[in-house]
Coordinates of N, CA and C and ligand atoms in Angstrom, one line a residue:
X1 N 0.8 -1.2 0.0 CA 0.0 0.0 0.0 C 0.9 1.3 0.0
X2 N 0.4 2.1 -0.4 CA 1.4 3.2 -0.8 C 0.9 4.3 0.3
X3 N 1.8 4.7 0.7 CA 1.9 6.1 2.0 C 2.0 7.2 1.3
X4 N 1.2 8.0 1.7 CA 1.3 9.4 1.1 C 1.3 10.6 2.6
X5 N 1.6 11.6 2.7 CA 2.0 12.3 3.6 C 1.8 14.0 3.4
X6 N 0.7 14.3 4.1 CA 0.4 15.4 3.7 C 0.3 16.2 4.8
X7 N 1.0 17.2 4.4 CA 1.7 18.8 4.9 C 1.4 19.6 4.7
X8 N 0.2 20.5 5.8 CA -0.4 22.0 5.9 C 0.4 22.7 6.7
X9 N 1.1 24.0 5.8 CA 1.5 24.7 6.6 C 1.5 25.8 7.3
X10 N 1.5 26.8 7.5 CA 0.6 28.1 8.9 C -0.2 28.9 8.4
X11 N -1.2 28.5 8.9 CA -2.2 29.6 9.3 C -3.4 28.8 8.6
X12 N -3.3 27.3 7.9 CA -3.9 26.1 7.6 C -4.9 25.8 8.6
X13 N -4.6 25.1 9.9 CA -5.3 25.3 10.6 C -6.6 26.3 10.7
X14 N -6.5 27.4 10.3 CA -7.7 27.9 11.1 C -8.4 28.3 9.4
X15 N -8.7 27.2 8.7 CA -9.4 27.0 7.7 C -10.7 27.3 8.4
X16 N -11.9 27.7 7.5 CA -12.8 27.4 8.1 C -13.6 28.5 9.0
X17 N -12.2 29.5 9.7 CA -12.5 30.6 10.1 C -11.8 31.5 9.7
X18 N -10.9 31.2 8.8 CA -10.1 32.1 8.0 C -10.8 32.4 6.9
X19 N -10.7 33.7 6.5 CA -10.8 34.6 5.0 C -12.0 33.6 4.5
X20 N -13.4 33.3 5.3 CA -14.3 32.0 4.1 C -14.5 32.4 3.0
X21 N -14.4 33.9 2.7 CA -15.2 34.1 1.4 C -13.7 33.9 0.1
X22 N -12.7 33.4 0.7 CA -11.3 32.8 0.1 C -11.6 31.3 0.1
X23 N -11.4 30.8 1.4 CA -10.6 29.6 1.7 C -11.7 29.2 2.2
X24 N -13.5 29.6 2.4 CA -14.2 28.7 2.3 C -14.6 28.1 3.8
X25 N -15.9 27.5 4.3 CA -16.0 27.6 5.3 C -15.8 25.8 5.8
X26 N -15.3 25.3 5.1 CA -14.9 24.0 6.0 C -13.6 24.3 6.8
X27 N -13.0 23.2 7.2 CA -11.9 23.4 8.3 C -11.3 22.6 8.1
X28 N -10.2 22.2 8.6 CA -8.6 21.1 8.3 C -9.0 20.1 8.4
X29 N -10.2 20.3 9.8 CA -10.4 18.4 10.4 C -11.4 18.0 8.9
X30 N -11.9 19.0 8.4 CA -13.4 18.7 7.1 C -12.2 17.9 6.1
X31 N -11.0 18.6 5.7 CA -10.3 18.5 4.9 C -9.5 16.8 4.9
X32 N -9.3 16.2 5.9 CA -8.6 15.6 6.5 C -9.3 14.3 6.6
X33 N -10.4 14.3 6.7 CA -11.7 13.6 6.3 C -12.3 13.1 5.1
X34 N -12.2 14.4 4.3 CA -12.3 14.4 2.8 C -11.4 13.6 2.2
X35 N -10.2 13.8 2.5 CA -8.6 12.9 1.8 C -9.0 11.8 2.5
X36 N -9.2 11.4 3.6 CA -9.2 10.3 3.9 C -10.3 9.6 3.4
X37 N -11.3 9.9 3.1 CA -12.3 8.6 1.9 C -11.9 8.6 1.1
X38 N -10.5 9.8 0.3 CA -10.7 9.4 -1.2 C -9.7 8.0 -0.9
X39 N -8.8 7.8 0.3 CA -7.4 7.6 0.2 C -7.9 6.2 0.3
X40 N -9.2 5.9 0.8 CA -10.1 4.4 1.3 C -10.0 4.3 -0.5
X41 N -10.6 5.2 -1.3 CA -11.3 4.5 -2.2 C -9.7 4.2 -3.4
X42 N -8.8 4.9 -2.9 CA -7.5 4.4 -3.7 C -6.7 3.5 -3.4
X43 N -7.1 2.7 -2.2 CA -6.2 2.1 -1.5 C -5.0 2.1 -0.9
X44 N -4.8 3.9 -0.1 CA -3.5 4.4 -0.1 C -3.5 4.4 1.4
X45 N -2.3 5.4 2.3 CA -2.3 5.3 3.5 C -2.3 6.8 3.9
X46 N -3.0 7.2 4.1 CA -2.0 9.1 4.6 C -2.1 9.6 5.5
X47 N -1.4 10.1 6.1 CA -0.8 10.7 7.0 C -0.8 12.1 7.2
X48 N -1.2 13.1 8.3 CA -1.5 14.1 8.3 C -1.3 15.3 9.0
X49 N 0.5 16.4 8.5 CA 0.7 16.9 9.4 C 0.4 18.6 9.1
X50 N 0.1 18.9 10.4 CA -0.1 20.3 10.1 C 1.4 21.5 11.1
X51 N 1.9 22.3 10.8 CA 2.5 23.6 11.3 C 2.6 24.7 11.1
X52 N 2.6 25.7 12.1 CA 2.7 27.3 11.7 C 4.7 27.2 11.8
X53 N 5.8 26.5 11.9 CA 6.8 26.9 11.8 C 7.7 25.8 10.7
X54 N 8.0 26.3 9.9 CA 9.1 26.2 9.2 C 10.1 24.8 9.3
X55 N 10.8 25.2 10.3 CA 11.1 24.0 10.7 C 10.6 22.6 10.8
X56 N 9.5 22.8 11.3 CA 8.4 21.2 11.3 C 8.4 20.9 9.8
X57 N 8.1 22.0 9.3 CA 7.8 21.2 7.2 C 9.1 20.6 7.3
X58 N 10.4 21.3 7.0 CA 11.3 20.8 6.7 C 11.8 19.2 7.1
X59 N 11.7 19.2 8.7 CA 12.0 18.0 9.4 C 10.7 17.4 8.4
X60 N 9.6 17.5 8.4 CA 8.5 16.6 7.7 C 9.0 15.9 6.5
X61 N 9.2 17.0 5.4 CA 9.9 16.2 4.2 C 11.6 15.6 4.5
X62 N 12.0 15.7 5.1 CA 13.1 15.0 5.1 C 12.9 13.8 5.8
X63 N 11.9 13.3 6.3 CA 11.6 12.1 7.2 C 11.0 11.6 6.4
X64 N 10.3 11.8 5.4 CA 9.6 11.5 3.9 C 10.5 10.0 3.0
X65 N 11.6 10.9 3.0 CA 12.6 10.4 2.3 C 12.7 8.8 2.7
X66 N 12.3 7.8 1.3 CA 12.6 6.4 1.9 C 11.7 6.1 2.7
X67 N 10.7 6.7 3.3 CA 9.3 5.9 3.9 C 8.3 5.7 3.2
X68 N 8.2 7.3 2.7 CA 6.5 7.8 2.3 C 7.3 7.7 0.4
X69 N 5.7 7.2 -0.1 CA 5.7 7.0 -1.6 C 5.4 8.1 -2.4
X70 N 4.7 9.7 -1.9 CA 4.2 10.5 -1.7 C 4.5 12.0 -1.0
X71 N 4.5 13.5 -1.3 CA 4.3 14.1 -0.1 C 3.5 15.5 -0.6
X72 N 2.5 15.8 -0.3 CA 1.5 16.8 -0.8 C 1.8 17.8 0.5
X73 N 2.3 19.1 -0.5 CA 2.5 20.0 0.6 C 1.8 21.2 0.1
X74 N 1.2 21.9 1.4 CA 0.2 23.4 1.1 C 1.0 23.9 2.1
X75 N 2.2 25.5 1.3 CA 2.9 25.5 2.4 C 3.2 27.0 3.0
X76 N 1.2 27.1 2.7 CA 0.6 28.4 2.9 C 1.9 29.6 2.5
X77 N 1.9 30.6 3.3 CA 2.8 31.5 2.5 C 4.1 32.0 2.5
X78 N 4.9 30.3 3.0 CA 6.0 30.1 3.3 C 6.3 29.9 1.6
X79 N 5.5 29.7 0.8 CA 5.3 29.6 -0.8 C 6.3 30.6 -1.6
X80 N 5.9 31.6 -0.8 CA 6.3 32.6 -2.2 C 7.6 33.0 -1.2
X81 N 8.3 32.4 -0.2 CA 9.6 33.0 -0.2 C 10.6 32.0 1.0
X82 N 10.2 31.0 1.8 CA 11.4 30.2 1.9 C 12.2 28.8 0.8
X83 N 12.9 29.9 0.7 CA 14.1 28.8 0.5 C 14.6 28.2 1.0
X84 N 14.5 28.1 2.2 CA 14.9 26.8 3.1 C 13.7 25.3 2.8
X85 N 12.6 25.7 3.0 CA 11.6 24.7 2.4 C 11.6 24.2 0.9
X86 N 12.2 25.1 0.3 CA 12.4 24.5 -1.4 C 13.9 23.7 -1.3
X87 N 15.0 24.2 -0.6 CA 16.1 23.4 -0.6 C 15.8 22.1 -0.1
X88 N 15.1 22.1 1.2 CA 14.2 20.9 1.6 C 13.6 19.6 0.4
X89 N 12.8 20.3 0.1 CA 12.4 19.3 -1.2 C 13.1 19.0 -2.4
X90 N 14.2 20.3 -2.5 CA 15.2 19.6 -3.7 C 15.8 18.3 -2.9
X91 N 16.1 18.5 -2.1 CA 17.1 17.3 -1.0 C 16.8 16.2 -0.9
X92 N 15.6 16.0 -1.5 CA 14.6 14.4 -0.9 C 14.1 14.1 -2.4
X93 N 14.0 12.6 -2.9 CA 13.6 12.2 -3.8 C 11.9 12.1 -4.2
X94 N 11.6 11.8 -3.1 CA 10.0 11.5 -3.0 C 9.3 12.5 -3.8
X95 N 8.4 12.2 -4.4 CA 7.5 13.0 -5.6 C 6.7 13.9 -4.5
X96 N 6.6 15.5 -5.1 CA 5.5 16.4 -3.9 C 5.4 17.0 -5.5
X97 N 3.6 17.3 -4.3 CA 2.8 18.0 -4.8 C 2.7 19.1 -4.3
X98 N 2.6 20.4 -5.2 CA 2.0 21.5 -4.1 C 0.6 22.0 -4.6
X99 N 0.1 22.3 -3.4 CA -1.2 22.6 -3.5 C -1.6 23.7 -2.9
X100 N -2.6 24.3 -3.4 CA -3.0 25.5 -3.1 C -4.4 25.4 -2.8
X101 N -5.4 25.9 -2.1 CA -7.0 26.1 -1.8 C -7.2 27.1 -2.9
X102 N -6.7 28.2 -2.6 CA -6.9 29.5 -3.2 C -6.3 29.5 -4.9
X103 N -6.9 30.4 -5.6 CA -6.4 30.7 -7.0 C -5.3 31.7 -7.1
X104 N -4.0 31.3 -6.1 CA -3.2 32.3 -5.7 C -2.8 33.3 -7.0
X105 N -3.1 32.7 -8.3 CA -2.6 33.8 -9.6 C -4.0 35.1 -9.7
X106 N -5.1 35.0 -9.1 CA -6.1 35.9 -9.1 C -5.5 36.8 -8.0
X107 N -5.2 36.7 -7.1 CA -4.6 37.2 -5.8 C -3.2 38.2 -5.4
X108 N -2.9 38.7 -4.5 CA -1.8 39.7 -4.4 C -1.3 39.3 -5.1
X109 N 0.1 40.2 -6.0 CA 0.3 40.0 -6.6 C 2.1 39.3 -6.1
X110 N 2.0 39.4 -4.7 CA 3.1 38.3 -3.9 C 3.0 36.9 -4.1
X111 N 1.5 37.0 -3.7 CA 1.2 35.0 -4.1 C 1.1 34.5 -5.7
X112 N 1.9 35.4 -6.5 CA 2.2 35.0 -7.8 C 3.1 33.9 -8.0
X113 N 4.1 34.5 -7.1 CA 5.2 33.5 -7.5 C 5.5 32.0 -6.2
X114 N 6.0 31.2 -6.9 CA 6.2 30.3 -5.9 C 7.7 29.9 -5.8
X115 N 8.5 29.8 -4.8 CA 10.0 29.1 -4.8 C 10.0 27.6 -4.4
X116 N 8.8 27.3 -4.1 CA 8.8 25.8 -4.3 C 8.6 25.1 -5.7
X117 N 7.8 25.9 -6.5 CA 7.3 25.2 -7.8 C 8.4 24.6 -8.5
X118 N 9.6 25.1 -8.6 CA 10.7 25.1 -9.7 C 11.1 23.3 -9.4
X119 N 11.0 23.1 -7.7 CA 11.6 21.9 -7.2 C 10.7 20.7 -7.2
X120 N 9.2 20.9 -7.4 CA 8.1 20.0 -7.0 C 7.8 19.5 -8.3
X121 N 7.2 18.4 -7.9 CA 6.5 17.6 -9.3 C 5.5 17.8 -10.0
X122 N 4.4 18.9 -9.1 CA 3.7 19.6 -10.2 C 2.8 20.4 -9.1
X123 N 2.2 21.0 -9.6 CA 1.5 22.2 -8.6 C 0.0 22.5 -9.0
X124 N -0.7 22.5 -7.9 CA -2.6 22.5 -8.3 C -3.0 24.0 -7.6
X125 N -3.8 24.7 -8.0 CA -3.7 25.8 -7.5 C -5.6 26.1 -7.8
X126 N -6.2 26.8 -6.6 CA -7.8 27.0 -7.0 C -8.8 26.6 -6.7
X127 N -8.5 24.7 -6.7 CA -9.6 24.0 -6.9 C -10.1 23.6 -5.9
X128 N -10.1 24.5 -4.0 CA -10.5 24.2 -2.7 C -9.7 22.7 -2.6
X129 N -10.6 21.9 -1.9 CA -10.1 20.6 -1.6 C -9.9 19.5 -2.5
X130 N -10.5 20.2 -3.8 CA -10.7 19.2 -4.7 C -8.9 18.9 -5.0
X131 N -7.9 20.1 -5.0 CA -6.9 19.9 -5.6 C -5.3 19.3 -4.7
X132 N -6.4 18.6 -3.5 CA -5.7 17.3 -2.6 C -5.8 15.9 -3.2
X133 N -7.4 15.7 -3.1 CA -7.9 14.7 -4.3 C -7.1 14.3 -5.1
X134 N -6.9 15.4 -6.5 CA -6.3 15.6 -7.6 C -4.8 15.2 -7.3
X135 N -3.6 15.5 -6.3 CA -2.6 15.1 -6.0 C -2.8 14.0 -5.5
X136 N -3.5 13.3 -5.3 CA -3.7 11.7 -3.9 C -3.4 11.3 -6.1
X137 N -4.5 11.6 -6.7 CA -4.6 10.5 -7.5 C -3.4 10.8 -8.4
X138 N -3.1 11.7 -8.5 CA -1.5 11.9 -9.4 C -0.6 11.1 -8.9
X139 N -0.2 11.3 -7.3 CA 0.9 10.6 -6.9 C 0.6 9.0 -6.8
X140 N -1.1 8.6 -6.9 CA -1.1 7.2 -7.0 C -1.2 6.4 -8.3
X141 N -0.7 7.5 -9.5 CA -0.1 6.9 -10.8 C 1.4 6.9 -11.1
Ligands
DQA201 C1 -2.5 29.2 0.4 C2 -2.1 30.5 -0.5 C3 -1.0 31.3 0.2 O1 -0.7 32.5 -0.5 C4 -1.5 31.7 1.6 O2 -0.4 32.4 2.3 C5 -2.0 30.6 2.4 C6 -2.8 29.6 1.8 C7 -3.7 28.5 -0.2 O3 -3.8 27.3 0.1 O4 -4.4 29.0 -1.0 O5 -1.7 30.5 3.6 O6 -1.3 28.4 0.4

């Protein structure tokens, strides 16, 4: 069975009561729930971490490496400027997704750019929860 490992990062948590007429009025635990039936109906395993610091992503994908088959990261707006979380994922083999709730290219025009995209295996951006889904089933081809 294949492990997949999915990483929300700050200010993720407070889905739900954050910006809804953005990010919509479910919440992490709605979200977390949601991946987990698709993950029943794929026959996968996942795993589910959330942080507001930096450090925890990093330690997360580097623990990735050689376990998990998988690593889907939303890495809220650590996106558009650590480089330490993009060197992170250059470092490790494991296929990641990045994902976005938001249609960050409609949006300031900071959350244009991403420094993780260059390093990731492909990036979903828009499509609320749907574009967790959409990475479960990419990374389980
Ligand atoms: C986000 C987009 C980021 O720009 C923002 O900082 C977030 C959430 C999204 O999922 O749409 O925290 O990653």
């Amino acid at each position: 069975m294949k492990k997949i490992v999915i990483i929300n990062g700050p200010n993720l948590n407070r889905l739900g009561k954050r910006e809804p007429e953005i990010y919509g009025s479910e919440t992490l635990k709605d979200l977390e729930t949601y991946v987990t039936d698709v993950a029943t109906t794929l026959s996968c395993q996942v795993e589910f971490r959330q942080s507001n610091h930096e450090g925890d992503i990093i330690d997360w994908i580097h623990e990735a490496e050689g376990v998990k088959d998988g690593i889907i990261l939303n890495p809220g707006a650590f996106t558009h400027y650590s480089y330490a979380i993009r060197d992170a994922v250059a470092s490790v083999t494991v296929p990641l997704i990045e994902v976005h709730v938001s249609n960050v290219h409609a949006r300031e025009e900071f959350r244009h750019h991403s420094v993780i995209a260059p390093v990731a295996t492909g990036q979903i951006v828009g499509l609320g929860f749907t574009g967790y889904e959409l990475a479960l089933c990419a990374l389980m081809k």
